[in-house]
Amino acid sequence: MTIAFKPDETYRDDFTFRNSPAAIRRFPFPFGEDVYRYAVNIEPHVRGGPTAAYDNLFDIDEHYIAECRERALVLAHDPKRCQALPHMMAAQWDTLELLMENLSTDYPEHFSLVRDGYAWHWTNRALGIEQHFVFGDAGTLPCEPLEYIGRQMQGDLTLQDQREDNLFMDAGMVTCQADWSLEFDLGMKFHEWHGPVPLAHEQGVFDRALKFLLNLQLGRPVRRLNWTMTINPRMDTSPEQYPQWGPDRTTITPENVGSRVHLRVELQSLFRLPRSNAILFGIRCYLISLEELATIPKWSRRLHRVLQTLPPELVEYKGLSRFRDTAIAWLAQRDDGAPTSVGTAPD
Amino acid sequence: MTPAATIPVVVREVRPVTPLIRRFTLAREDGLPLPAFSAGAHVVVVMPGAARTLRNPYSLMGTSADLSTYDIAVRLSETSRGGSRFMHEAVAPGSKLAITPPVNLFPLDKLARRHLLLCGGVGITPVSAHVRELVHGGVPFEVHCGARSIEHATLALELRAIAPDAVAIHLDTPGPTMDVEAILAEQPLGTHLYVCGPGGMIENVIATARAAGWPESHIHWERFTAPPAGKPFEVTLSRSGKRITVPPEMSLLEAIEAAGVDAPFLCRGGACGQCETTVLALDGTLLHHDVYLSADQKAAGDRIMPCVSRADCRTLVLDR
């Protein structure tokens, strides 16, 4: 099926990003029940799920062209958003192969990959890109493989080397992050880059998660959802750009909360890579305004109830302190107290 | 995690390598390329034994440059529980088997500036893949292969042909045997050490390295313990509501699988921790044979690695 892209949307300045009714219905809403519960919530990343966002291992939607342009803008301003340590070249090629194989198989009208041994021919019709290159020879691409394919993907990518019974974040392309920095985290091990997360360390969450991931198997990827809230449909909420977006959080009023406060959901996926034995972490970000969300009454009811039960440490960690009460008041007007159905899918 | 879906393969070639080792070339039944892998990876071969399904891990010997086939080498074990004997006696070109996707529990450290690899006997198989990767890498490396005699050293001679300056062969007959202490003493600081071979060799190399002050982060080994036989014992699987008997020649994991209960596994050799199972009740003693659990964890008696460990007990209830 051909996707009707919306190439002129923006994620900055005039913020013209909007979700179509179809995009709203495919949103990966993260809350399965009416109270907040912290969980590692890892499940097999298989095709199919509560909404169409789960139909493919790497999801492309109507925002594809606009988001790729936004990523290029971020990289032009700050090239360090894409970095790879020298020992990660095999993992870069593994990533390029995995993404090209999946995109060309799942979206043949937009992408194609023709392979003759190591001579590869890649076509990205959505972005008007055509490239002949030699798999394994970085000199035949305009930039390193991770950046090359990362510029043609929605969502951030990080690559973790596995050694010393640990995972090290040794490469990544990160332009649409929820307030963390690749430049800061590069080279860190698992517990180090998760250092700022509250509550979970004490519960042993990261010990269990690391143990699980060290045995992640080829061809058996897993996924989890993470979420926060962002003012305006702004992809780049990085620490580097904090002066641009931090102050927005003080500008929320009962009049603008519905259009400006966005639920930000990350569909995070983890893949074992074959040649490098590294792990690819995909962080696919979805944004939806409260007004858009409220077109699905189940979701606005549930978000209202979840926000009320969120522990104070997490309100602080997710940066919601300045506008949570305003958002709850707005959502309260749309919560009639009716029971919500089980699961995350729209009614 | 439940067991990985297996890949049906057909045996393309069987070649004797030494008096005890045979090399098997496997291709996918559907003719498609096999999954790419990293040096040090193994697959678990699933064999349709007469009495029961046999599953043994074997290291992949080649590289991802040619994925039309995988090569594994199988040493006939004098104490075979069926797997290596099946491979030697019942498998011929055209035989159909299944394998799991590759898993790597013995990778090269990508930050190493120098690699030292020691192997003995059939422990040379993962090192064969390592050397093939290292000759392309530009990082210095040194390999020492131990073998009983020259007719047992075929795979070592192959490696020496690939990297003549880096591979040394030590024969028990006529000797001299590998002098681990002397080899380690010559290594520059920062070298990463890898060892694969018989249990005694691995223990000796690790102990020698530790005594010489090598940091744990630079000592790597792979040891697949064959599940030891033992006295039969009875187990209750609480989640699936089954009561099973583990016969002397069968591992606990195999007995669980034979009862039709899906259980997770990766290495089937007590190394990876994937099959860790909670012990809910025990009247007796757990016989731990794995290298995964710490001494404290083993003493606590609240978990077991069913791929290699057994029990001497009147009652054992597992959360499975």
XYZ file of C-alpha atoms in Angstrom:
667
model
C 0.000 0.000 0.000
C 1.349 3.415 -0.932
C 1.619 5.775 2.023
C 0.313 9.326 1.472
C 3.242 11.279 2.874
C 2.897 14.804 4.265
C 6.285 16.136 3.187
C 5.850 19.770 4.272
C 5.175 19.210 7.979
C 7.575 20.804 10.448
C 8.782 19.800 13.911
C 10.133 23.273 14.788
C 9.373 26.979 14.352
C 5.763 26.956 13.093
C 5.175 23.292 14.136
C 2.795 22.297 11.345
C 3.061 18.567 12.256
C -0.427 17.021 12.642
C -1.742 13.455 12.728
C -4.408 12.431 10.220
C -7.384 10.472 11.645
C -5.736 7.310 10.292
C -2.431 8.201 11.974
C -4.273 8.754 15.255
C -5.870 5.304 15.092
C -2.484 3.642 14.513
C -0.789 5.461 17.422
C 0.952 2.995 19.785
C -0.876 4.062 22.932
C 1.214 2.783 25.865
C -1.186 2.316 28.791
C -2.941 -1.026 29.150
C -4.759 -0.183 32.373
C -6.150 2.807 34.270
C -3.322 3.122 36.818
C 0.333 3.786 36.307
C 2.500 0.723 36.863
C 6.222 0.564 36.299
C 7.169 -2.497 34.306
C 10.025 -3.611 32.073
C 7.213 -4.701 29.730
C 9.471 -6.444 27.223
C 7.697 -8.628 24.670
C 8.702 -10.347 21.409
C 8.890 -7.826 18.555
C 6.714 -9.768 16.146
C 4.539 -8.423 13.380
C 1.086 -7.417 14.490
C -0.149 -5.699 17.600
C -2.886 -3.470 18.988
C -2.529 -0.905 16.164
C -1.040 -0.755 12.668
C 2.155 0.796 14.061
C 3.117 -2.798 14.958
C 2.539 -4.242 11.480
C 6.216 -4.140 10.488
C 9.465 -4.420 12.432
C 10.418 -0.918 11.276
C 7.390 1.339 10.930
C 7.116 3.951 8.184
C 4.151 6.338 8.324
C 2.762 9.548 6.802
C 5.429 11.636 8.572
C 8.372 9.792 6.957
C 9.603 12.485 4.573
C 9.113 15.330 7.040
C 10.866 13.433 9.816
C 13.865 12.562 7.607
C 14.162 16.265 6.752
C 14.019 17.148 10.452
C 16.823 14.637 11.134
C 18.943 16.229 8.410
C 18.395 19.668 9.956
C 19.510 18.433 13.373
C 22.611 16.735 11.916
C 23.553 19.826 9.913
C 23.475 21.877 13.084
C 25.133 19.246 15.296
C 27.071 16.502 13.446
C 27.887 14.760 16.754
C 24.328 13.405 16.870
C 25.786 10.576 14.781
C 28.877 8.905 16.191
C 30.441 5.465 15.966
C 33.567 4.189 17.676
C 36.003 2.475 15.281
C 35.255 -1.093 16.418
C 31.583 -0.703 15.474
C 31.969 -0.827 11.691
C 30.699 -4.424 11.422
C 27.667 -3.458 13.516
C 27.051 -0.489 11.210
C 26.896 -2.810 8.201
C 24.680 -5.275 10.084
C 22.296 -2.388 10.765
C 22.244 -1.190 7.188
C 21.515 -4.712 5.975
C 18.726 -5.319 8.487
C 17.012 -2.016 7.700
C 17.339 -2.251 3.930
C 16.057 -5.840 3.933
C 13.043 -4.959 6.065
C 12.110 -1.714 4.312
C 12.372 -3.191 0.828
C 10.365 -6.264 1.829
C 7.668 -4.414 3.766
C 7.311 -1.287 1.607
C 8.230 -2.420 -1.931
C 6.476 0.581 -3.514
C 8.829 2.959 -1.692
C 12.096 1.028 -1.284
C 13.981 -1.614 -3.220
C 17.194 -3.539 -2.684
C 18.892 -5.575 -5.415
C 21.903 -7.647 -4.387
C 24.486 -9.284 -6.617
C 26.978 -10.703 -4.152
C 28.458 -7.681 -2.426
C 27.343 -5.271 -5.184
C 24.136 -3.714 -3.831
C 21.679 -1.336 -5.455
C 19.405 0.598 -3.101
C 16.468 2.728 -4.171
C 14.482 4.974 -1.836
C 11.702 6.412 -3.977
C 10.161 8.364 -1.086
C 13.311 10.457 -0.683
C 14.482 10.224 -4.303
C 17.701 8.339 -3.451
C 19.449 5.784 -5.616
C 22.767 4.248 -4.576
C 25.055 1.585 -5.959
C 27.585 0.448 -3.367
C 29.715 -2.464 -2.229
C 28.488 -4.053 0.992
C 31.356 -3.889 3.487
C 33.214 -1.064 1.705
C 32.322 2.209 3.429
C 34.182 4.165 0.736
C 31.399 3.363 -1.715
C 28.767 5.221 0.357
C 28.554 9.012 0.789
C 28.953 8.570 4.581
C 29.383 5.714 7.063
C 26.696 2.999 6.843
C 24.906 3.870 10.111
C 24.526 7.515 9.145
C 23.609 6.568 5.574
C 20.677 4.377 6.574
C 19.894 6.388 9.720
C 19.152 9.437 7.587
C 16.511 7.362 5.797
C 14.795 6.066 8.936
C 12.150 7.400 11.263
C 13.448 7.076 14.801
C 16.812 6.965 16.528
C 19.290 4.089 16.469
C 21.987 3.095 18.914
C 24.440 0.205 18.648
C 25.629 -1.695 21.693
C 28.825 -3.734 21.683
C 28.694 -6.826 23.907
C 31.783 -7.558 26.000
C 32.727 -8.146 29.654
C 29.185 -9.506 30.219
C 27.886 -6.015 29.566
C 26.588 -3.790 26.792
C 28.410 -0.633 25.735
C 26.719 2.160 23.786
C 29.482 2.509 21.218
C 27.600 4.012 18.259
C 24.367 5.769 17.462
C 22.416 8.260 15.422
C 20.190 10.210 17.769
C 18.262 13.276 16.638
C 14.822 12.902 18.234
C 15.611 11.996 21.806
C 13.703 12.601 25.019
C 16.345 14.568 26.908
C 19.399 12.336 26.724
C 22.623 12.799 24.845
C 24.601 10.401 22.659
C 27.637 12.642 23.002
C 27.395 12.150 26.789
C 26.502 8.438 26.791
C 28.841 7.208 24.049
C 31.073 4.421 25.393
C 29.052 3.953 28.594
C 27.947 0.558 29.846
C 24.347 -0.477 30.516
C 23.958 0.652 34.133
C 25.872 3.866 33.463
C 23.667 5.201 30.693
C 20.579 4.213 32.708
C 22.021 6.031 35.735
C 19.488 8.912 35.818
C 16.371 6.679 35.816
C 14.655 6.827 39.236
C 13.195 3.889 41.221
C 14.127 1.147 38.758
C 17.719 0.571 39.936
C 16.533 -0.219 43.455
C 14.031 -2.738 42.104
C 16.789 -4.593 40.246
C 15.121 -3.789 36.920
C 18.386 -3.065 35.101
C 20.150 -6.177 36.451
C 17.363 -8.345 35.070
C 17.098 -6.408 31.811
C 20.837 -6.682 31.145
C 20.863 -10.409 31.862
C 17.977 -10.827 29.456
C 19.571 -8.738 26.707
C 22.967 -10.457 26.894
C 21.163 -13.585 25.675
C 19.081 -11.822 23.021
C 18.911 -14.149 20.055
C 19.332 -13.612 16.357
C 15.987 -13.368 14.583
C 14.078 -12.977 17.848
C 13.899 -9.204 18.470
C 12.019 -7.767 21.433
C 10.264 -4.463 22.041
C 8.944 -2.252 24.783
C 7.200 1.098 24.964
C 8.442 4.158 26.803
C 6.680 7.487 27.107
C 6.898 11.075 28.241
C 5.162 14.344 27.308
C 6.514 17.100 25.093
C 5.382 20.668 24.474
C 4.704 21.182 20.757
C 5.377 18.431 18.223
C 9.102 18.863 18.717
C 11.285 15.882 17.869
C 14.591 17.307 19.062
C 14.211 17.587 22.838
C 17.914 16.970 23.457
C 19.962 18.388 26.338
C 22.020 20.179 23.679
C 18.907 22.113 22.618
C 17.455 22.612 26.096
C 17.383 26.427 25.825
C 15.085 26.006 22.806
C 12.495 23.737 24.389
C 12.904 23.805 28.185
C 11.116 27.134 28.675
C 8.116 25.918 26.603
C 7.039 23.922 29.652
C 6.176 27.150 31.497
C 3.823 28.362 28.756
C 0.966 25.875 29.110
C -2.480 27.337 29.904
C -5.961 25.801 30.048
C -6.542 27.365 26.616
C -3.517 25.901 24.807
C -2.947 22.621 26.684
C -5.030 20.541 24.250
C -3.125 21.599 21.172
C 0.367 22.062 22.572
C 0.895 19.220 25.057
C 1.808 15.995 23.249
C 2.046 12.440 24.485
C 5.415 11.189 23.243
C 5.702 7.409 22.867
C 8.831 5.517 21.942
C 8.433 2.102 20.384
C 11.785 0.669 21.386
C 13.063 -2.436 19.640
C 16.150 -4.562 20.238
C 17.798 -6.790 17.646
C 20.800 -9.099 17.904
C 23.047 -8.340 14.929
C 24.649 -11.308 13.170
C 28.222 -10.426 12.076
C 29.120 -8.123 14.939
C 27.221 -9.844 17.782
C 26.185 -6.279 18.731
C 22.653 -5.199 19.650
C 20.692 -2.633 17.673
C 18.357 -0.469 19.742
C 15.696 1.300 17.714
C 13.820 4.183 19.320
C 10.864 5.074 17.106
C 9.168 8.217 18.410
C 5.454 8.982 17.978
C 3.833 12.298 18.933
C 0.133 12.990 19.451
C -1.512 16.134 20.866
C -4.060 15.790 23.664
C -6.729 17.079 21.250
C -5.849 14.370 18.735
C -5.687 11.755 21.484
C -9.156 12.780 22.743
C -10.699 11.735 19.425
C -10.286 8.231 20.909
C -12.317 8.615 24.148
C -10.822 5.470 25.688
C -7.331 6.948 25.430
C -8.127 10.368 26.945
C -10.043 8.699 29.811
C -7.130 6.396 30.510
C -4.407 9.020 30.182
C -6.314 11.132 32.697
C -6.341 8.269 35.190
C -2.713 7.289 34.602
C -1.414 10.844 35.038
C -3.215 11.042 38.391
C -1.453 7.926 39.691
C 2.061 8.731 38.452
C 4.633 8.705 41.328
C 6.180 12.135 42.073
C 9.710 10.920 41.198
C 8.534 10.049 37.703
C 6.629 13.320 37.270
C 9.933 15.045 37.988
C 12.092 12.676 35.892
C 9.828 12.983 32.864
C 9.768 16.756 33.180
C 5.993 17.061 33.615
C 5.918 19.085 36.856
C 5.094 22.438 35.289
C 2.043 21.337 33.289
C 0.760 18.005 34.616
C -2.045 19.576 36.650
C -3.211 21.654 33.682
C -3.213 18.535 31.501
C -5.129 16.547 34.138
C -7.744 19.314 34.422
C -8.205 19.365 30.637
C -8.459 15.565 30.468
C -10.860 15.490 33.467
C -13.449 17.315 31.356
C -13.227 14.416 28.896
C -13.378 11.614 31.479
C -16.965 10.662 32.310
C -15.781 7.876 34.606
C -16.913 5.155 32.201
C -14.979 1.898 32.336
C -12.278 1.416 29.718
C -11.735 -1.765 27.735
C -8.780 -4.038 28.373
C -5.599 -3.422 26.356
C -4.252 -0.430 24.461
C -6.131 -0.674 21.149
C -8.695 2.055 20.324
C -12.367 1.112 20.790
C 12.294 -16.967 26.124
C 11.068 -20.154 24.521
C 13.458 -22.159 22.336
C 14.350 -20.585 19.007
C 12.670 -21.854 15.870
C 15.028 -24.294 14.207
C 16.304 -24.242 10.627
C 15.955 -27.466 8.615
C 19.308 -28.369 7.067
C 20.653 -31.120 4.854
C 24.150 -32.576 5.205
C 26.101 -31.844 2.026
C 29.416 -33.429 2.930
C 30.971 -35.567 5.653
C 34.766 -35.681 5.838
C 36.995 -37.474 8.337
C 39.468 -34.970 9.722
C 41.311 -37.010 12.331
C 40.801 -40.497 13.739
C 38.222 -38.989 16.133
C 36.852 -35.894 14.394
C 34.535 -35.561 11.397
C 33.666 -32.360 9.615
C 30.071 -31.847 8.455
C 28.993 -29.320 5.837
C 25.384 -28.211 6.295
C 23.111 -26.281 3.926
C 19.566 -25.077 4.328
C 17.020 -27.513 2.964
C 15.284 -24.687 1.072
C 18.555 -23.565 -0.532
C 18.433 -20.049 0.966
C 21.519 -18.542 2.621
C 22.113 -19.388 6.279
C 22.131 -16.556 8.847
C 25.316 -14.503 9.106
C 27.296 -15.037 12.316
C 30.287 -13.768 14.252
C 33.440 -15.748 15.006
C 32.987 -17.915 18.088
C 29.295 -18.621 17.474
C 27.752 -22.062 17.835
C 24.553 -23.707 16.720
C 22.660 -26.457 18.509
C 22.205 -29.424 16.171
C 18.929 -31.263 16.663
C 19.281 -34.974 15.838
C 16.418 -37.428 15.475
C 17.807 -40.177 17.697
C 16.054 -43.534 17.818
C 14.969 -43.275 21.446
C 14.861 -39.494 21.829
C 15.751 -36.205 20.184
C 19.415 -35.329 20.713
C 20.656 -31.745 20.893
C 24.342 -30.812 20.984
C 26.072 -27.437 20.546
C 28.799 -27.212 17.886
C 30.915 -24.181 16.965
C 30.779 -22.758 13.448
C 34.206 -22.947 11.802
C 34.056 -20.627 8.800
C 33.068 -17.004 8.252
C 30.035 -15.123 7.025
C 31.756 -14.568 3.670
C 30.056 -17.707 2.327
C 26.654 -18.385 3.854
C 25.635 -21.149 1.478
C 26.925 -23.672 4.041
C 28.065 -23.991 7.654
C 30.970 -26.228 8.704
C 31.037 -27.937 12.078
C 33.437 -30.550 13.454
C 32.297 -33.309 15.775
C 34.606 -35.351 17.947
C 33.391 -38.818 18.797
C 33.145 -38.801 22.572
C 34.249 -41.967 24.382
C 31.493 -41.233 26.865
C 28.977 -40.145 24.229
C 25.427 -39.869 25.488
C 24.299 -40.385 21.919
C 24.888 -37.075 20.126
C 28.432 -37.428 18.795
C 27.881 -41.131 18.159
C 24.760 -40.314 16.145
C 26.680 -37.722 14.106
C 29.488 -40.212 13.406
C 27.427 -43.306 12.750
C 24.006 -42.237 11.494
C 24.716 -39.044 9.533
C 25.804 -39.160 5.890
C 25.559 -36.808 2.914
C 21.839 -36.200 2.331
C 20.881 -36.691 5.999
C 18.368 -34.182 7.289
C 18.923 -32.385 10.586
C 17.826 -29.128 12.180
C 19.887 -26.377 13.760
C 19.125 -23.366 15.924
C 20.189 -19.915 14.690
C 23.784 -19.065 15.715
C 24.514 -17.828 19.236
C 27.878 -16.408 20.249
C 29.073 -17.040 23.800
C 32.760 -16.881 22.816
C 33.271 -13.684 20.794
C 36.529 -11.850 20.203
C 36.861 -8.643 22.213
C 36.633 -5.861 19.652
C 38.758 -3.466 21.690
C 41.693 -5.873 22.042
C 44.980 -4.698 20.595
C 46.341 -8.247 20.645
C 44.685 -11.669 20.844
C 46.204 -14.863 22.251
C 44.216 -18.014 21.497
C 44.985 -21.389 23.084
C 43.097 -24.507 22.086
C 43.285 -28.227 22.591
C 41.700 -31.080 20.650
C 38.291 -30.294 19.158
C 38.391 -26.977 21.052
C 40.051 -25.698 17.906
C 36.669 -25.315 16.151
C 35.689 -21.830 17.418
C 39.341 -20.765 17.085
C 39.145 -21.736 13.399
C 36.478 -19.046 12.992
C 38.401 -16.568 15.120
C 41.555 -16.938 13.033
C 39.629 -16.517 9.789
C 38.181 -13.276 11.156
C 41.492 -12.064 12.600
C 43.509 -12.485 9.399
C 41.331 -9.720 7.920
C 41.408 -7.469 10.961
C 44.915 -6.069 11.191
C 45.087 -6.718 14.975
C 48.091 -8.891 16.000
C 47.235 -12.386 17.183
C 48.937 -15.601 18.200
C 47.461 -19.096 18.263
C 48.670 -22.211 20.052
C 47.024 -25.520 19.188
C 47.552 -28.654 21.229
C 46.993 -32.111 19.722
C 47.835 -35.716 20.676
C 49.965 -36.349 17.583
C 50.326 -35.179 14.012
C 47.391 -37.261 12.747
C 45.182 -35.485 15.291
C 46.419 -32.058 14.172
C 44.728 -31.719 10.777
C 42.654 -28.676 11.751
C 45.683 -27.030 13.336
C 47.660 -27.565 10.133
C 44.805 -25.927 8.221
C 44.991 -22.897 10.486
C 48.749 -22.714 10.098
C 48.284 -22.624 6.335
C 45.992 -19.588 6.746
C 48.291 -17.733 9.164
C 51.762 -19.367 9.032
C 53.466 -16.832 11.292
C 50.752 -16.749 13.951
C 49.911 -20.422 14.538
C 52.054 -22.785 16.611
C 51.279 -26.501 16.989
C 52.216 -28.467 20.094
C 52.064 -32.274 19.933
C 51.839 -34.509 23.014
C 53.775 -37.075 20.983
C 56.609 -36.484 20.328
C 56.301 -33.265 22.366
C 57.102 -30.836 23.797
C 53.620 -30.008 25.043
C 52.261 -26.497 25.329
C 54.071 -24.458 28.008
C 51.245 -22.173 29.041
C 53.255 -20.276 31.627
C 55.989 -19.438 29.123
C 53.495 -18.383 26.440
C 51.607 -16.086 28.825
C 54.843 -14.594 30.142
C 55.750 -13.343 26.669
C 52.530 -11.414 26.082
C 52.452 -7.620 26.164
C 50.115 -5.978 28.661
C 46.571 -5.622 27.342
C 46.547 -8.913 25.437
C 43.216 -10.753 25.498
C 43.453 -14.487 26.216
C 41.012 -17.079 24.833
C 41.012 -20.762 25.668
C 38.891 -23.645 24.430
C 39.589 -27.311 24.936
C 39.281 -30.109 27.484
C 38.123 -29.048 30.951
C 41.524 -29.639 32.528
C 43.264 -27.488 29.966
C 40.806 -24.617 30.434
C 41.200 -24.733 34.205
C 44.986 -24.810 33.935
C 45.126 -21.860 31.520
C 42.723 -19.750 33.583
C 44.602 -20.525 36.805
C 47.964 -19.738 35.185
C 46.664 -16.438 33.807
C 45.157 -15.413 37.146
C 48.340 -16.315 38.982
C 50.269 -14.147 36.519
C 47.958 -11.233 37.266
C 45.844 -11.176 34.102
C 42.648 -9.172 34.644
C 39.380 -11.161 34.491
C 38.127 -8.921 31.698
C 40.952 -10.235 29.476
C 40.432 -13.971 30.099
C 37.816 -15.664 27.884
C 36.916 -19.310 27.632
C 34.288 -21.589 26.241
C 33.483 -24.848 27.871
C 30.431 -26.831 26.957
C 29.956 -29.363 29.688
C 28.356 -32.543 28.438
C 25.482 -33.385 30.780
C 26.880 -36.041 33.126
C 24.949 -39.205 33.699
C 23.715 -39.941 37.202
C 21.138 -41.708 39.287
C 17.527 -41.396 38.123
C 15.353 -38.918 40.024
C 11.792 -37.666 39.985
C 10.708 -34.091 39.389
C 7.398 -32.267 39.603
C 6.887 -29.467 37.065
C 4.474 -27.207 38.887
C 3.394 -24.824 36.122
C 2.680 -27.567 33.616
C 1.361 -29.917 36.278
C 3.548 -32.853 35.246
C 5.569 -35.394 37.118
C 8.585 -36.786 35.273
C 11.418 -39.217 35.883
C 14.909 -38.252 34.705
C 16.674 -41.452 33.575
C 20.426 -41.912 34.204
C 21.533 -41.076 30.620
C 19.173 -38.135 30.066
C 19.625 -34.577 31.275
C 16.938 -32.842 33.293
C 16.365 -30.416 30.395
C 15.964 -33.298 27.959
C 13.511 -35.004 30.288
C 11.489 -31.783 30.540
C 11.450 -31.482 26.750
C 10.543 -35.154 26.342
C 7.504 -34.503 28.547
C 6.335 -31.951 25.979
C 7.168 -28.883 28.068
C 8.844 -25.976 26.264
C 11.886 -24.814 28.189
C 14.352 -22.061 27.268
C 17.941 -22.920 26.334
C 20.873 -21.539 24.372
C 24.114 -23.435 25.010
C 22.940 -26.710 26.602
C 26.320 -26.793 28.291
C 25.868 -24.991 31.603
C 27.479 -21.780 30.380
C 24.906 -19.214 29.278
C 22.293 -19.157 32.047
C 19.323 -19.176 29.694
C 17.692 -22.319 31.122
C 17.903 -21.155 34.762
C 14.913 -22.604 36.605
C 13.543 -21.786 40.029
C 13.449 -24.588 42.577
C 10.154 -24.407 44.497
C 10.681 -27.354 46.813
C 13.543 -29.737 47.474
C 14.074 -32.650 49.793
C 17.606 -33.732 48.935
C 20.648 -32.246 47.206
C 21.068 -30.412 43.917
C 24.058 -31.666 41.898
C 25.195 -28.502 40.143
C 27.434 -29.083 37.099
C 27.172 -25.668 35.432
C 29.769 -22.881 35.318
C 27.086 -20.165 35.322
C 25.824 -19.969 38.916
C 28.143 -18.592 41.565
C 29.183 -20.745 44.515
C 26.767 -18.807 46.744
C 23.894 -19.284 44.306
C 24.632 -23.007 44.102
C 24.721 -23.284 47.872
C 21.389 -21.459 48.193
C 19.716 -24.327 46.341
C 16.871 -22.182 44.998
C 17.716 -22.496 41.314
C 19.143 -25.039 38.894
C 20.507 -25.146 35.341
C 18.645 -28.205 34.002
C 20.824 -28.557 30.881
C 23.651 -30.129 32.929
C 22.628 -30.322 36.581
C 20.813 -33.110 38.386
C 19.541 -33.902 41.838
C 19.857 -36.609 44.447
C 16.507 -36.211 46.085
C 13.215 -37.570 47.292
C 11.314 -34.464 46.143
C 12.126 -31.762 43.602
C 9.518 -29.229 42.437
C 10.477 -26.836 39.638
C 8.747 -23.672 38.437
C 8.371 -24.923 34.868
